[in-house]
């Protein structure tokens, strides 16, 4: 038994592939990029793929390996994380005997999924992965991940004197809820698929509700 035992099943119909890739999928002990994140992204991807189409085998590999290299949010190398992950994923899939075309497709999806990399996805699978991953950054889970990461980065929840940054510059390295405005609320405008955009609007409304409730309580 390994710590990955049982985790492959949620990746049906590609549980066997998941069993091969999960040992390579995690680069750090980060609860915002762990097995539960991968499972949620896969479920998001399947919801989108059911409407948009796309190759589920390539998509599963891209989901499983999109965070296989970890670079902390506050690292100057953050924008390089998806490139490094794409390179590592290519080597892993090559070792498993995947074709050059399939490897290239998966690597492109991983390379372009990242908000920090700011690269346009050019294939359907890449567009689905980007949407599926960004769906996990908004909504209730997105709020939870935001506060979790703020704790890892030793950030405060909010500026007690000016929580909405009405008289100061936004600073999401110092205050968790500043990240809602600097990034999270901006994500819904950039979704690549019709299905993803519809889901994003629903989750963004939840995210705004979280912020409104927090502001009411403070």
XYZ file of C-alpha atoms in Angstrom:
218
model
C 0.000 0.000 0.000
C 1.208 3.496 -0.846
C -0.168 6.927 -0.029
C -1.666 6.903 -3.551
C -3.649 3.687 -3.031
C -7.302 4.319 -3.718
C -6.746 7.760 -5.200
C -6.830 6.520 -8.791
C -10.508 5.472 -8.785
C -11.961 9.026 -9.014
C -10.134 9.467 -12.320
C -12.341 6.930 -14.110
C -12.468 6.090 -16.961
C -8.695 6.565 -16.765
C -8.035 5.108 -13.313
C -5.235 2.888 -14.637
C -3.464 5.913 -16.097
C -3.985 7.762 -12.828
C -2.325 4.908 -10.974
C 0.738 5.363 -13.168
C 0.875 9.153 -12.910
C -0.163 9.958 -9.339
C 3.275 9.095 -7.883
C 4.668 11.881 -10.089
C 1.844 14.382 -9.575
C 2.880 16.067 -6.341
C 6.008 18.097 -5.893
C 5.379 19.557 -2.444
C 3.261 19.223 0.682
C 0.736 21.845 -0.393
C -2.906 21.401 0.573
C -4.044 23.719 -2.221
C -2.378 21.549 -4.889
C -2.933 18.055 -3.518
C -4.923 14.972 -4.556
C -8.233 16.637 -3.709
C -7.357 19.520 -6.047
C -6.562 17.096 -8.869
C -9.819 15.218 -8.328
C -11.843 18.437 -8.360
C -10.090 19.644 -11.523
C -10.776 16.284 -13.176
C -14.469 16.507 -12.283
C -14.559 20.044 -13.668
C -12.815 18.879 -16.823
C -15.290 16.034 -17.348
C -18.247 18.412 -16.953
C -16.794 20.701 -19.589
C -15.692 17.849 -21.885
C -19.201 16.372 -21.850
C -20.402 19.532 -23.614
C -17.325 20.583 -25.578
C -15.723 17.263 -26.599
C -11.999 16.533 -26.500
C -9.692 13.559 -25.897
C -10.203 12.380 -22.312
C -6.965 10.373 -22.157
C -4.827 13.391 -23.021
C -6.966 15.516 -20.735
C -6.559 13.106 -17.825
C -2.781 13.117 -18.201
C -2.736 16.911 -18.341
C -4.899 17.199 -15.227
C -2.816 14.681 -13.305
C 0.523 16.318 -14.163
C -0.330 20.017 -14.409
C 1.120 20.723 -10.939
C 3.907 18.157 -10.975
C 6.480 20.918 -10.364
C 5.783 23.170 -7.402
C 6.863 26.808 -7.225
C 5.579 28.841 -4.277
C 3.242 31.760 -4.996
C 5.797 34.259 -3.684
C 8.730 32.869 -5.682
C 10.275 34.978 -8.482
C 10.169 31.780 -10.567
C 6.374 31.460 -10.255
C 5.788 32.258 -13.948
C 8.090 29.364 -14.895
C 6.144 26.693 -12.995
C 3.958 25.556 -15.896
C 6.931 25.349 -18.280
C 8.854 23.236 -15.784
C 5.814 21.030 -15.225
C 5.319 20.583 -18.980
C 8.937 19.497 -19.372
C 8.695 17.023 -16.488
C 5.377 15.660 -17.784
C 6.896 15.130 -21.235
C 9.701 13.062 -19.763
C 7.275 10.996 -17.683
C 4.963 10.246 -20.610
C 7.897 9.479 -22.878
C 9.020 6.916 -20.323
C 5.558 5.335 -20.481
C 5.778 5.003 -24.269
C 3.343 7.745 -25.273
C 3.497 9.009 -28.858
C 5.194 12.302 -29.666
C 1.850 13.819 -30.725
C 0.130 12.861 -27.479
C 3.046 14.127 -25.386
C 3.087 17.415 -27.257
C -0.653 17.864 -26.710
C -0.426 17.194 -22.965
C 2.648 19.412 -22.580
C 0.919 22.298 -24.364
C -2.121 22.007 -22.101
C 0.080 22.065 -19.004
C 2.212 24.937 -20.310
C -0.786 27.176 -21.004
C -3.004 26.358 -18.018
C -1.268 28.781 -15.677
C -2.555 32.293 -14.970
C 1.009 33.370 -14.174
C 2.406 32.101 -17.492
C -0.124 34.202 -19.460
C -0.033 31.980 -22.558
C -3.024 31.311 -24.817
C -4.225 27.672 -25.071
C -4.436 26.557 -28.703
C -6.113 23.137 -28.425
C -9.468 22.051 -27.019
C -7.838 19.985 -24.287
C -5.677 22.946 -23.283
C -8.712 25.213 -23.120
C -10.577 22.672 -20.997
C -7.663 22.221 -18.581
C -7.275 25.968 -18.132
C -10.997 26.367 -17.433
C -11.157 23.335 -15.136
C -8.190 24.505 -13.080
C -9.483 28.077 -12.798
C -12.894 26.867 -11.671
C -11.132 25.492 -8.598
C -9.789 28.979 -7.828
C -13.221 30.608 -7.540
C -16.382 29.730 -5.638
C -16.371 28.329 -2.119
C -13.351 26.126 -2.721
C -11.507 29.063 -4.245
C -12.123 31.139 -1.133
C -10.927 28.291 1.099
C -7.781 27.844 -0.995
C -7.116 31.584 -0.936
C -7.181 31.673 2.871
C -5.142 28.463 3.103
C -2.419 29.888 0.863
C -2.461 33.157 2.806
C -1.701 31.136 5.919
C 1.201 29.398 4.180
C 2.543 32.796 3.122
C 2.019 34.290 6.623
C -0.353 36.922 5.252
C -3.060 38.645 7.306
C -6.705 38.051 6.432
C -7.365 41.754 5.775
C -6.232 45.274 6.581
C -8.162 46.141 9.748
C -8.256 49.856 8.885
C -9.044 49.570 5.178
C -10.169 46.032 4.255
C -11.348 46.991 0.741
C -8.230 49.056 -0.091
C -10.244 52.223 -0.636
C -7.335 54.451 0.442
C -4.334 52.228 -0.226
C -2.873 50.049 -2.958
C -4.044 46.459 -3.130
C -1.438 44.077 -1.683
C -2.369 40.398 -1.839
C 0.972 39.372 -0.362
C 0.039 41.174 2.846
C -3.746 40.644 2.950
C -5.699 37.577 1.819
C -8.892 39.298 0.690
C -6.916 41.665 -1.539
C -6.326 38.576 -3.706
C -10.036 38.505 -4.534
C -9.648 41.781 -6.448
C -6.113 41.330 -7.775
C -6.827 37.923 -9.317
C -9.858 35.833 -8.360
C -12.603 38.169 -9.567
C -10.679 38.635 -12.829
C -10.646 34.937 -13.674
C -14.278 34.653 -14.797
C -13.651 36.991 -17.744
C -10.984 34.754 -19.245
C -12.674 31.366 -19.562
C -12.080 29.572 -22.835
C -15.173 27.389 -23.311
C -18.891 28.102 -23.188
C -19.413 25.444 -20.521
C -16.551 26.818 -18.471
C -17.853 30.369 -18.701
C -21.283 29.319 -17.457
C -19.825 27.476 -14.475
C -17.455 30.362 -13.759
C -20.298 32.874 -13.457
C -22.035 30.635 -10.926
C -18.897 30.241 -8.851
C -17.912 33.885 -9.047
C -21.306 34.766 -7.547
C -20.512 32.422 -4.646
C -17.094 34.015 -4.223
C -18.633 37.477 -4.051
C -21.044 36.166 -1.416
C -18.122 34.902 0.671
C -16.479 38.327 0.574
C -19.764 40.091 1.366
C -20.383 37.860 4.382
C -16.847 38.331 5.640
C -17.139 42.114 5.338
C -20.455 42.037 7.175
C -18.906 40.129 10.064
C -15.872 42.383 10.427
